[in-house]
GROMACS .gro file of C-alpha atoms in nm:
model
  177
    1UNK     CA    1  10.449   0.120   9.206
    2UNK     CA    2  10.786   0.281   9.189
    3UNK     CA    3  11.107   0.252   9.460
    4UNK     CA    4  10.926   0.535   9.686
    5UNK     CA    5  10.624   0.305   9.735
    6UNK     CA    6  10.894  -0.003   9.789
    7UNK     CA    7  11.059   0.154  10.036
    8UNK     CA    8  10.780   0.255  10.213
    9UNK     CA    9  10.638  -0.080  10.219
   10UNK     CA   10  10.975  -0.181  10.342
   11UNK     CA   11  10.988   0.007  10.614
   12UNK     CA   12  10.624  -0.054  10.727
   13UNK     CA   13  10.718  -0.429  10.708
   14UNK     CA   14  11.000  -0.361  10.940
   15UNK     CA   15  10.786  -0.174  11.165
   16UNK     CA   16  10.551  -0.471  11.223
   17UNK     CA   17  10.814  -0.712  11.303
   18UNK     CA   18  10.972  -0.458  11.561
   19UNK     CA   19  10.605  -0.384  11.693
   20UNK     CA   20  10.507  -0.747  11.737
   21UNK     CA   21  10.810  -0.799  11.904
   22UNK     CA   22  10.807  -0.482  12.143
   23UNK     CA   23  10.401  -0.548  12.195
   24UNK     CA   24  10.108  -0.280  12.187
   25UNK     CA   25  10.156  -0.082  12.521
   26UNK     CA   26  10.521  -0.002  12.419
   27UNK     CA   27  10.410   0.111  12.054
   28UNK     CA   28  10.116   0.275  12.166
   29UNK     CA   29  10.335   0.484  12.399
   30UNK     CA   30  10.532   0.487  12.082
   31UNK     CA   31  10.341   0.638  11.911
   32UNK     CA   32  10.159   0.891  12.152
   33UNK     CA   33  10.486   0.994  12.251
   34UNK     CA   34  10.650   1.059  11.892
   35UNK     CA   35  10.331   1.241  11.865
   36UNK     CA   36  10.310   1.450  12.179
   37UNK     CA   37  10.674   1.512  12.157
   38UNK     CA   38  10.614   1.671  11.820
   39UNK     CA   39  10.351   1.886  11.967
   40UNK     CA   40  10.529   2.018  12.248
   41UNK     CA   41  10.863   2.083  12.038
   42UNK     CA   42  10.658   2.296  11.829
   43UNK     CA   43  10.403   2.439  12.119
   44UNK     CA   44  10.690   2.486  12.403
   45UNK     CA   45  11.046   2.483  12.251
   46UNK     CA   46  11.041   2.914  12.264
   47UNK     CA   47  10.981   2.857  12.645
   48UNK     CA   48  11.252   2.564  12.703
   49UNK     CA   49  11.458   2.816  12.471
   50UNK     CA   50  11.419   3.102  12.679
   51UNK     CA   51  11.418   2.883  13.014
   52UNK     CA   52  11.726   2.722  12.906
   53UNK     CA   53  11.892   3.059  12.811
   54UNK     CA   54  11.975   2.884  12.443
   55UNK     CA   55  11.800   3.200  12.259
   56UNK     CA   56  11.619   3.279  11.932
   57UNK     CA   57  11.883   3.156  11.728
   58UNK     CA   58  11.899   2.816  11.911
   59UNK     CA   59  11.507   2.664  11.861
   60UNK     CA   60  11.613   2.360  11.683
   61UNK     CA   61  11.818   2.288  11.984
   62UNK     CA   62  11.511   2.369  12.205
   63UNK     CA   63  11.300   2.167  12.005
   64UNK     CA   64  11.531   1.883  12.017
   65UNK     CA   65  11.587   1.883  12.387
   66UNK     CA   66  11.217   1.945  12.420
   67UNK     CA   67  11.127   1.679  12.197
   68UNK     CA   68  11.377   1.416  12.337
   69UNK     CA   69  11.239   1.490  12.746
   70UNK     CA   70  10.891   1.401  12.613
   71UNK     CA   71  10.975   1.094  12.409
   72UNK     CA   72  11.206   0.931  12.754
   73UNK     CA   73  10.957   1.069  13.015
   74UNK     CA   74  10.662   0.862  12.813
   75UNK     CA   75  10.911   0.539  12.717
   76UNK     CA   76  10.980   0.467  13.061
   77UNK     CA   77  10.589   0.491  13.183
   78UNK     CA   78  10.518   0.231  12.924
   79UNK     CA   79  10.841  -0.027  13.009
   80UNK     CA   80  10.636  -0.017  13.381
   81UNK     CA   81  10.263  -0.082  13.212
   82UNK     CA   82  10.486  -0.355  13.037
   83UNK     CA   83  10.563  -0.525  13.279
   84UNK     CA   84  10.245  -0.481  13.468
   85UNK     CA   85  10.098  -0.688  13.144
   86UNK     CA   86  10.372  -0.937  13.161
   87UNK     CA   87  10.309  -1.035  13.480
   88UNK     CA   88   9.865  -1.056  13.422
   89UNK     CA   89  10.006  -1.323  13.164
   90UNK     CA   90   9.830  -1.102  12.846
   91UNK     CA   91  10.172  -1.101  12.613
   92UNK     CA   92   9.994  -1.243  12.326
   93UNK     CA   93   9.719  -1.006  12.275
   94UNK     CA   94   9.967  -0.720  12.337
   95UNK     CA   95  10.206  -0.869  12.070
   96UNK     CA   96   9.931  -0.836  11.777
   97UNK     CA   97   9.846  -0.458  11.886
   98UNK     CA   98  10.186  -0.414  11.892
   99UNK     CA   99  10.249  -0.527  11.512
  100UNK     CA  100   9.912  -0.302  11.464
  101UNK     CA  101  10.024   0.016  11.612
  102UNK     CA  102  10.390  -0.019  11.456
  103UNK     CA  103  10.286   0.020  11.111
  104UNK     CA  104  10.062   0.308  11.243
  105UNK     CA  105  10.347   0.481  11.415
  106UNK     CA  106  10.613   0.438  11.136
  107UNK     CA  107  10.329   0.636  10.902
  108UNK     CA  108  10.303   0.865  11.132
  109UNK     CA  109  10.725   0.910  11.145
  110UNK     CA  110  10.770   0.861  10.722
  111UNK     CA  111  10.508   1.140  10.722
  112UNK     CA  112  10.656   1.348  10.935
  113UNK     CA  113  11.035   1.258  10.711
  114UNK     CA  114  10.825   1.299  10.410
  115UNK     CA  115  10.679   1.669  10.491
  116UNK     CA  116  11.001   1.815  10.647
  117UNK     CA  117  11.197   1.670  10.328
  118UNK     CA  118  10.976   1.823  10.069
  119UNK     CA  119  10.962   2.121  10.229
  120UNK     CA  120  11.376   2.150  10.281
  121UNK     CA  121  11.412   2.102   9.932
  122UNK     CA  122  11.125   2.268   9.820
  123UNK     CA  123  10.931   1.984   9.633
  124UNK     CA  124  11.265   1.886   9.457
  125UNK     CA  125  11.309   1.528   9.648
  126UNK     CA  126  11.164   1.311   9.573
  127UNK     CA  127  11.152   1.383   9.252
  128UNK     CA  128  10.802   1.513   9.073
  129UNK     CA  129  10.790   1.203   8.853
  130UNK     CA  130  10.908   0.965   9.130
  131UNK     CA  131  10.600   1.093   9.366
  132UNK     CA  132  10.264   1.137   9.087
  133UNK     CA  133  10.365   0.718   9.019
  134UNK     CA  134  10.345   0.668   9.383
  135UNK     CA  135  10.015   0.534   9.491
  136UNK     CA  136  10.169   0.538   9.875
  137UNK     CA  137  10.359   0.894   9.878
  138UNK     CA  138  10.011   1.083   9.926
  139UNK     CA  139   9.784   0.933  10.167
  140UNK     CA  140  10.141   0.895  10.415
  141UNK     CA  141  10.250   1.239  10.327
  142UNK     CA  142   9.893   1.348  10.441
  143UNK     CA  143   9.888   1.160  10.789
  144UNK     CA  144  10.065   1.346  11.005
  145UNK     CA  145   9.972   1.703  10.919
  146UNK     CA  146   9.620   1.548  11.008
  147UNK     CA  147   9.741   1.457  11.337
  148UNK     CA  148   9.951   1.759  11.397
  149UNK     CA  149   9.806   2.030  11.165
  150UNK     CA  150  10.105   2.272  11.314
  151UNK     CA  151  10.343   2.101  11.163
  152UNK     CA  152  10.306   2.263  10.869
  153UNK     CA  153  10.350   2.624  11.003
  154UNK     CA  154  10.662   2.554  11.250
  155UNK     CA  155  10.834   2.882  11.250
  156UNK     CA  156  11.229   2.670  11.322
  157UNK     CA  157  11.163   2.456  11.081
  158UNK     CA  158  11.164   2.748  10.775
  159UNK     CA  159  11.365   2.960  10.977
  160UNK     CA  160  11.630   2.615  10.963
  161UNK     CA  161  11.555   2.585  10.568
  162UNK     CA  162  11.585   2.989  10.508
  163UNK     CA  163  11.920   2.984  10.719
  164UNK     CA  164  12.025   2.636  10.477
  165UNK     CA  165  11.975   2.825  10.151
  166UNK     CA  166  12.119   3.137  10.249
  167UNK     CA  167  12.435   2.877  10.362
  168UNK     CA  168  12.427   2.688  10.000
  169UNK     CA  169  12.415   3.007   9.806
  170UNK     CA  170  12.726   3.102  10.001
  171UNK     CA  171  12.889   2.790   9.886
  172UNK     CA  172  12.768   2.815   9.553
  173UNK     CA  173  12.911   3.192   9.530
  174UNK     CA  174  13.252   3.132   9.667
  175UNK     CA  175  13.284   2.783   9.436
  176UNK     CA  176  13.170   3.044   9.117
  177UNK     CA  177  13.490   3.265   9.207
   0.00000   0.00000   0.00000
């Protein structure tokens, strides 16, 4: 095990403490929400983009927007089912799903980190070493293209790492004169 795998543990760890304390219907909305926020960024941010009037060159920003709607509408449906399960006196038992479906949903998020860094740097970070002595970095790289198999042919997302390397080599050009 290597510092990729530590971290990772680490921040799984962290994820179970905040899910215990948040409690299963908050991190299952969580989760379904990171989730279905992801899907309709990539499925519906042309239309909020051309709704909106932002453009082509503007999808990250319709994505975002896009993404962040989903993610508030579902957040504040679960705070009400919270409190619905606060009052039927069933706190414990939502607790321990909570810690359950933390650790699920922070997988689901380091995935989702994992893929878009690779890919941005094209396999450079982390480095090839660091990631063949990881025993974590493949099974959590391969969990959210398995829930979101789109993911890996988001049009922004290369058109955001083509319009990033045509930037550095513009930096690197002018810093070579």
């Amino acid at each position: 095990m290597n510092w990729l795998d530590w971290t990772i543990i680490a921040l799984a760890a962290y994820a179970a403490v905040k899910g215990f304390s948040r409690g299963f219907i908050v991190e299952l909305a969580s989760l379904v929400a990171f989730v279905a926020a992801v899907w309709a960024g990539i499925h519906l941010s042309e239309r909020v983009a051309a709704a909106t009037g932002l453009g082509t060159d503007n999808a990250a920003l319709a994505f975002l927007v896009t993404f962040i709607a989903v993610l508030v509408g579902i957040h504040l449906l679960a705070r009400g089912l919270t409190t619905l399960v606060d009052i039927a006196q069933l706190s414990l038992p939502n607790k321990f799903g909570g810690l359950f479906f933390g650790i699920v949903r922070s997988a689901f998020m380091l995935s989702v980190s994992l893929n878009l860094l690779v890919g941005y740097s094209e396999g450079a970070f982390p480095p090839t070493e660091v990631r063949e002595g990881s025993r974590l970095y493949a099974p959590i790289r391969a969990f959210a293209p398995v829930l979101v198999p789109a993911l890996e042919e988001t049009k922004w997302v290369r058109n955001a790492v083509d319009r990033a390397k045509e930037e550095l080599d513009r930096v690197i050009d002018r810093s070579d004169r």
